[in-house]
Short mmCIF file of C-alpha atoms and ligand atoms in Angstrom, two decimals:
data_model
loop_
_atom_site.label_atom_id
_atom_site.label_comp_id
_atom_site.label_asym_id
_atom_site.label_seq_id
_atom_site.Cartn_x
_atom_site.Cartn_y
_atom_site.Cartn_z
CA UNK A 1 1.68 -14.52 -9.23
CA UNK A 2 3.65 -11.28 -11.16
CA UNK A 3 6.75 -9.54 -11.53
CA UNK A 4 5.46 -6.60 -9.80
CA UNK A 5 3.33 -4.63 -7.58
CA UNK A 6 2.03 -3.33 -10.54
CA UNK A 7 1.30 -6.14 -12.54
CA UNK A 8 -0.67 -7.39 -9.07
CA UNK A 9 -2.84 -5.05 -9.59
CA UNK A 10 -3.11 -5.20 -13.26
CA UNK A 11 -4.37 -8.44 -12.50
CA UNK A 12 -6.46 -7.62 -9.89
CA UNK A 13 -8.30 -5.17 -11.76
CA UNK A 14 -8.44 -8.21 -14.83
CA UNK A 15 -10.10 -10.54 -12.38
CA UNK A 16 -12.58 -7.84 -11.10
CA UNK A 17 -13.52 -6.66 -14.52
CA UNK A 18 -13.82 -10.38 -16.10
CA UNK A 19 -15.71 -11.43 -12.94
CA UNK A 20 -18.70 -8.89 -12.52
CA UNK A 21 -18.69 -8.34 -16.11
CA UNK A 22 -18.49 -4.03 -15.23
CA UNK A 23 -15.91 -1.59 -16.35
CA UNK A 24 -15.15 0.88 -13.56
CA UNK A 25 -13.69 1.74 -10.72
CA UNK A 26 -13.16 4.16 -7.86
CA UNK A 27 -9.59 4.83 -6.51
CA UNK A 28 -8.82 7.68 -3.91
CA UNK A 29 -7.06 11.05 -4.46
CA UNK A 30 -3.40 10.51 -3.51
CA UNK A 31 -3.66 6.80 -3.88
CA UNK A 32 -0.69 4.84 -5.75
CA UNK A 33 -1.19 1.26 -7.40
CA UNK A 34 1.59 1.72 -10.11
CA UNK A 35 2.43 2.77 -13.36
CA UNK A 36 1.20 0.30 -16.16
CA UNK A 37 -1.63 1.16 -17.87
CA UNK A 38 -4.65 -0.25 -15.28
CA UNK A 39 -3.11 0.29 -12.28
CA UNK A 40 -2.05 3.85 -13.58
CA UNK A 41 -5.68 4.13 -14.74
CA UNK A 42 -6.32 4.17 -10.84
CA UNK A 43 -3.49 6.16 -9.57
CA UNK A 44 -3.90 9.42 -8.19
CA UNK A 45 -1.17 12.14 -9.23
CA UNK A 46 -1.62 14.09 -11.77
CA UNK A 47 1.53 14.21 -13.21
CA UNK A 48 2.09 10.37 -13.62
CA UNK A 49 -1.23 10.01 -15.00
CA UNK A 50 -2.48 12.78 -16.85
CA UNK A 51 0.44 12.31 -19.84
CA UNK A 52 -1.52 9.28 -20.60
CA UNK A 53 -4.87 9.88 -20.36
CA UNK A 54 -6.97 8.13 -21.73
CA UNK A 55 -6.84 5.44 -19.44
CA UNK A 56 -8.81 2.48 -19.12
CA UNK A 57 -10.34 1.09 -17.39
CA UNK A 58 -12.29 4.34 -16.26
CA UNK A 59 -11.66 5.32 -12.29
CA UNK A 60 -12.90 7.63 -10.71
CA UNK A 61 -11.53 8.92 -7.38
CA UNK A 62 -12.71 10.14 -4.14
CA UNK A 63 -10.90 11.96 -0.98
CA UNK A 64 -8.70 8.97 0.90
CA UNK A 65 -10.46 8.21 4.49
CA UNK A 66 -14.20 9.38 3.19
CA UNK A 67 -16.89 6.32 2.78
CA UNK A 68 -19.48 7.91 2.10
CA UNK A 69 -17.74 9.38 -0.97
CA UNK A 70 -17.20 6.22 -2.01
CA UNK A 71 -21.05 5.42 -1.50
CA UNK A 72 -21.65 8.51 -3.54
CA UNK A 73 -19.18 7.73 -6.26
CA UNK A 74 -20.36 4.04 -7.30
CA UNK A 75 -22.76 3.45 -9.90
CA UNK A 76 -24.54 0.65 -11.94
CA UNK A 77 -20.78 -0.34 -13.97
CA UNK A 78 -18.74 0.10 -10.50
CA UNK A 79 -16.45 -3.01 -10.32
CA UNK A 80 -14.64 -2.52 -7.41
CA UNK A 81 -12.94 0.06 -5.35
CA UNK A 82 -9.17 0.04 -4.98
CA UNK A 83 -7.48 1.60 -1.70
CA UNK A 84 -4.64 1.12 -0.12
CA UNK A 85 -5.11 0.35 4.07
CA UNK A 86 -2.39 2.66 4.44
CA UNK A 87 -1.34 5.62 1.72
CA UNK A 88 2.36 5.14 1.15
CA UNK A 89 3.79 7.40 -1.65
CA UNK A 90 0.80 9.67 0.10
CA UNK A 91 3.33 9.92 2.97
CA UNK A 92 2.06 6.97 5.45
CA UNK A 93 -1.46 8.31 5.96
CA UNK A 94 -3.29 6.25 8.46
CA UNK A 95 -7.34 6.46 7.91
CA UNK A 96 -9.17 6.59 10.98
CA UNK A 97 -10.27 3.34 12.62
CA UNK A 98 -13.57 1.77 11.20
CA UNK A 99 -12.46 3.47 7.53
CA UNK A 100 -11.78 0.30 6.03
CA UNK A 101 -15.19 -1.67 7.81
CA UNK A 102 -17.00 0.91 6.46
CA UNK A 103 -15.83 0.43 3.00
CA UNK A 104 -16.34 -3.13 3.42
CA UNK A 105 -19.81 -2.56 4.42
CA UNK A 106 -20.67 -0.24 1.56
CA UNK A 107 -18.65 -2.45 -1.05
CA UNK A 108 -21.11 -5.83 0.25
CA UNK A 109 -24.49 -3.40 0.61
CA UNK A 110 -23.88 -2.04 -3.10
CA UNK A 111 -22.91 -5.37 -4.72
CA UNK A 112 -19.03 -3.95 -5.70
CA UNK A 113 -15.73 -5.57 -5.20
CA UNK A 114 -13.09 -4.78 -2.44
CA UNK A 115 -9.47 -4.66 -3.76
CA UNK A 116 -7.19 -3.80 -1.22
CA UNK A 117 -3.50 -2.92 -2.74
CA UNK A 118 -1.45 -3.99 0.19
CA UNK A 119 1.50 -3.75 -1.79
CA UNK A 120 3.07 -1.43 0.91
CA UNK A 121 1.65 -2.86 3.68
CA UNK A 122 2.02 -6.50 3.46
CA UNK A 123 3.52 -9.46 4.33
CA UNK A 124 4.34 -8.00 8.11
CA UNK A 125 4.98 -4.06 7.86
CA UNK A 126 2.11 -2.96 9.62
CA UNK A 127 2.78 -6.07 12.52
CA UNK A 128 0.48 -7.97 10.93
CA UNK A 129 0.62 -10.28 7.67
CA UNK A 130 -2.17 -7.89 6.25
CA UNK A 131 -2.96 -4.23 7.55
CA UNK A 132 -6.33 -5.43 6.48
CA UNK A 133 -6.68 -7.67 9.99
CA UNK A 134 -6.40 -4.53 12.14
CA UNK A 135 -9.90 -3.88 11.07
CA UNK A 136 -11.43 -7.63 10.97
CA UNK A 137 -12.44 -7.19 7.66
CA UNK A 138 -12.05 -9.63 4.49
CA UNK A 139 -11.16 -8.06 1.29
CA UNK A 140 -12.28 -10.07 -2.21
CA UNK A 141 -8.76 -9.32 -3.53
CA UNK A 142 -5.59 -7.77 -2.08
CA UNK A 143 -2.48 -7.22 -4.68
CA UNK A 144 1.13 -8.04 -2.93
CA UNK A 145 4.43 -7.33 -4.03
CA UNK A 146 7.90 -5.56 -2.06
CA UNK A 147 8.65 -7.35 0.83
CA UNK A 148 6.96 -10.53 -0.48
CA UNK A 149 10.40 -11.52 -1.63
CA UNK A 150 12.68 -9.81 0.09
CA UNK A 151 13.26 -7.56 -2.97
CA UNK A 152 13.51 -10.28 -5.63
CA UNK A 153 10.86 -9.33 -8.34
CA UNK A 154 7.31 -10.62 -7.26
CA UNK A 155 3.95 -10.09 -6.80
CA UNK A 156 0.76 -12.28 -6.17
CA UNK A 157 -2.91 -11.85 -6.07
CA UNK A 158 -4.66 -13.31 -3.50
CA UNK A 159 -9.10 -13.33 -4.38
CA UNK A 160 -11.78 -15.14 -1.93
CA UNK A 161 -13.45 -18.45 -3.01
CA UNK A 162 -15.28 -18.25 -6.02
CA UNK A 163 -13.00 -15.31 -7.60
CA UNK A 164 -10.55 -16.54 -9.94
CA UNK A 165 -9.26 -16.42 -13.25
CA UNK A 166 -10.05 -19.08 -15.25
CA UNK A 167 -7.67 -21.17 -17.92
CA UNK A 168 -5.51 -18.37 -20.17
CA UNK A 169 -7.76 -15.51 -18.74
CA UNK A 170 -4.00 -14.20 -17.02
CA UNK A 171 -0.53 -14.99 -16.90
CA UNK A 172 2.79 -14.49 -17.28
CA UNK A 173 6.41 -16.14 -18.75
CA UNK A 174 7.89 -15.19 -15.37
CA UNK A 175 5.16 -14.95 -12.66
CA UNK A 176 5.94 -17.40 -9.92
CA UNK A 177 9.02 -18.78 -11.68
CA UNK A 178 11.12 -20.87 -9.35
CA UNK A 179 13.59 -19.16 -7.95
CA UNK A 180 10.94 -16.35 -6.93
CA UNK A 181 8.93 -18.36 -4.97
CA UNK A 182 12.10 -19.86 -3.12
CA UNK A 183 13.00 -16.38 -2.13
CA UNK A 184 9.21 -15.70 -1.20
CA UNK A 185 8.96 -18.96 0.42
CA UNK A 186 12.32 -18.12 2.34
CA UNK A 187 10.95 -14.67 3.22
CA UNK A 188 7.89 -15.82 4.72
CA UNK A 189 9.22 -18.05 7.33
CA UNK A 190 11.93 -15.09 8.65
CA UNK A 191 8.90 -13.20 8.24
CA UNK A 192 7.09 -15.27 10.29
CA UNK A 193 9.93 -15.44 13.08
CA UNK A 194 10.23 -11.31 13.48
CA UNK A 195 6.22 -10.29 12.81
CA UNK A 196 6.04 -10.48 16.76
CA UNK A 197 8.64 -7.89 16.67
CA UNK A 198 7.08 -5.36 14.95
CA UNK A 199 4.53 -3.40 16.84
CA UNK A 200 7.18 -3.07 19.60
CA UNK A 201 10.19 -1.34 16.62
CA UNK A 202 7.66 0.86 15.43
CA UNK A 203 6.84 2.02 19.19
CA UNK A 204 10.60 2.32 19.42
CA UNK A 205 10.49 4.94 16.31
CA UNK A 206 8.17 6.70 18.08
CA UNK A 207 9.41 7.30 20.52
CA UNK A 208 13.04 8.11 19.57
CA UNK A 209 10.74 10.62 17.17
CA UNK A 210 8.54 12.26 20.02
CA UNK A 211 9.68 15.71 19.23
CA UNK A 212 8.13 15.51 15.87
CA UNK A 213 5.28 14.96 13.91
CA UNK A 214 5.01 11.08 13.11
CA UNK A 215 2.62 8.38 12.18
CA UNK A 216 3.68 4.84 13.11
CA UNK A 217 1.94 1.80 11.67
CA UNK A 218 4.58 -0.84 12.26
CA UNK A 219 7.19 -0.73 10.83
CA UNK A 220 5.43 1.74 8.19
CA UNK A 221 6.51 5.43 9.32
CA UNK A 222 5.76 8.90 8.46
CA UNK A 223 7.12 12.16 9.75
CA UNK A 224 5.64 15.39 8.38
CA UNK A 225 8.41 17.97 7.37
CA UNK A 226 7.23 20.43 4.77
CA UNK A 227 8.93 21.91 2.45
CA UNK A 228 12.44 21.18 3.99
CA UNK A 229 11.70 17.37 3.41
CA UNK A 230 14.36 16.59 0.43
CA UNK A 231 17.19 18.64 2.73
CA UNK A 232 16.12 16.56 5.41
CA UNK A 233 16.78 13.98 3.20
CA UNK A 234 20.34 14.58 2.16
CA UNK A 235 21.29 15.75 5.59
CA UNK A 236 20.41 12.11 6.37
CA UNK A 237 22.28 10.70 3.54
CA UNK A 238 25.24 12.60 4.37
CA UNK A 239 25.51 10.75 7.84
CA UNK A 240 24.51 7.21 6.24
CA UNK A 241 20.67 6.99 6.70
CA UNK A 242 18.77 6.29 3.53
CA UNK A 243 15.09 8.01 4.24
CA UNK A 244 12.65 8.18 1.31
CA UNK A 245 10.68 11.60 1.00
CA UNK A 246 6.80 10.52 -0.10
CA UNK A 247 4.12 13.07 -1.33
CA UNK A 248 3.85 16.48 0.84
CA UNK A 249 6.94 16.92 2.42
CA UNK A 250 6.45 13.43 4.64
CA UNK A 251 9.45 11.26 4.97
CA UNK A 252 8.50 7.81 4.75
CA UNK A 253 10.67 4.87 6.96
CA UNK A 254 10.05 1.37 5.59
CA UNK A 255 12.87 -0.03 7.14
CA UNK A 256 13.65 -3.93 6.70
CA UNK A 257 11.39 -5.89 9.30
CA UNK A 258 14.75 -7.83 10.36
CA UNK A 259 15.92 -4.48 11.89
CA UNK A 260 17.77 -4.31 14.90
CA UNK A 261 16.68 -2.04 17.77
CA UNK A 262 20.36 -0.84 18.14
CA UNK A 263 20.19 0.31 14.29
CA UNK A 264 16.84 1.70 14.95
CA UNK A 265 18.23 4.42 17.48
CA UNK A 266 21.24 4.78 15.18
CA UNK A 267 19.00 5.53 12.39
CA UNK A 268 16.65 7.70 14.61
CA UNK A 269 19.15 9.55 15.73
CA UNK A 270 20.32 10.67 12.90
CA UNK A 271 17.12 11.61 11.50
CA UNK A 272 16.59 13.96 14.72
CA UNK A 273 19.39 15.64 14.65
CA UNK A 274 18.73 15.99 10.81
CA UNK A 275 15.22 17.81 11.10
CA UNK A 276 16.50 19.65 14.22
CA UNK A 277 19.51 21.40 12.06
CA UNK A 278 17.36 22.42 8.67
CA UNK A 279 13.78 22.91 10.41
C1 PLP B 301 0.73 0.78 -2.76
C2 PLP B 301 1.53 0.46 -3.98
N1 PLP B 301 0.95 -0.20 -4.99
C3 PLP B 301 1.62 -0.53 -6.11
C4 PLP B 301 2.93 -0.16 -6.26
C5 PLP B 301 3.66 -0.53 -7.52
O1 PLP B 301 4.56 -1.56 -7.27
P1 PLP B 301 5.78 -1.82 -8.27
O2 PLP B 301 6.69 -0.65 -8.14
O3 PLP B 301 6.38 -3.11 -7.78
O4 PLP B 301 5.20 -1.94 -9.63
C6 PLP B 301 3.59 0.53 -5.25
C7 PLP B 301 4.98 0.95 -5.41
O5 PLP B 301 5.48 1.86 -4.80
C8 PLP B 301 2.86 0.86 -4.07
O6 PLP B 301 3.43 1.54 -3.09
#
């Protein structure tokens, strides 16, 4: 367990290095795994990583939704690759289907590790528990955090048989501390109760968002603006809706998997008639 989406994939990045004894890895251009010193190592934007640079461990990245790049990018001290199923901060860009198989594929033909940050997409916000079962695939690791406790602090790294740390090779005063894991353990069974839901509010979104330009995984949304996006934003604000603008003028909608589809029209409502008066 951690504190953090972060620390998840601090860890994960621990486990891969420690258990194929390499030192590198590949990341994709607009990808986000946080901002401590690994998982910054392997985050994308410029601006949050450059003021620290060096980084370790040493990442190198390729364009999001391209396999072969990541073919052509691993070499003899590759450890793993890190993606995320879904780009969030990117502004809820949805790869193609067969993106993440082919990864898989190239990860198992090349001997490399697949880490899947499913920090965002977890525990239930793509309709299922893991975006990584829309594609039938098995990841070696996947790094968790955000809804995982219903916005307590925690995080948890999940590896395949045969992948884990080993006595004092990670930990952490407060990782998977008590009352944590009750909210976790809480969250998983309400989880549980509305993942059936899902698929059907996210169709909802879309549709109450058919004028514009959205992707829908879930209950994971993004709706391209431009450069209006942050007065899209306040005009939102200003009638109650809280909408988060992500990378490239995309508004992203995470909304609470326990939402109601009478709050969903109120929210989509609003957020019409807010692009319709500034675009
Ligand atoms: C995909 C992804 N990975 C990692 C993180 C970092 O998580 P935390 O903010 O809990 O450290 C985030 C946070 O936005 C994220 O979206």
């Amino acid at each position: 367990f951690s504190n953090s989406g972060a620390e998840a994939n601090e860890g994960a990045i621990k486990l891969a290095r420690i258990r194929t004894g390499k030192t590198e890895f590949i990341a994709c251009e607009d990808g986000f795994h946080g901002r401590t010193m690994a998982s910054l190592a392997c985050t994308h934007k410029p601006a949050i990583r450059e003021p620290f640079l060096p980084l370790n461990p040493r990442c190198s990245f390729v364009p999001y939704g391209d396999a072969e790049a990541i073919r052509k990018a691993i070499n003899k001290d590759t450890a793993g690759v890190i993606i995320e199923p879904i780009q969030g901060e990117a502004g809820v860009i949805i790869p193609q289907e067969g993106y993440l198989r082919e990864v898989r594929e190239i990860c198992d033909e090349k001997d490399v590790l697949l880490i899947l940050d499913e920090v965002e997409t977890g525990i239930g916000r793509t309709g299922k528990w893991f975006a990584y079962q829309h594609e039938k695939i098995q990841p070696d690791i996947v790094s968790l955090a955000k809804g995982i406790a219903s916005g307590f602090p925690m995080g948890a790294i999940i590896a395949r048989d045969g992948l884990e740390f080993s006595k004092s090779e990670h930990g952490s005063t407060f990782a998977g501390g008590p009352v944590a894991c009750a909210a976790a353990i809480a969250t998983l069974d309400v989880v549980e109760e509305v993942l059936p839901s899902v698929a059907e509010k996210g169709a909802r979104i879309k549709k109450a968002l058919s004028a514009h330009d959205t992707r829908v995984a879930g209950l994971m949304v993004g709706v391209t603006i431009g450069d209006s996006c942050s007065k899209v934003q306040q005009a939102c604000m200003e009638k109650g809706v809280l909408v988060n603008c992500a990378a490239h003028g995309n508004i992203r909608l995470v909304p609470p998997l326990v939402i109601s589809p009478e709050e969903i029209d109120r929210g989509c409502e609003v957020i019409d008639a807010a692009i319709r008066s500034v675009c």
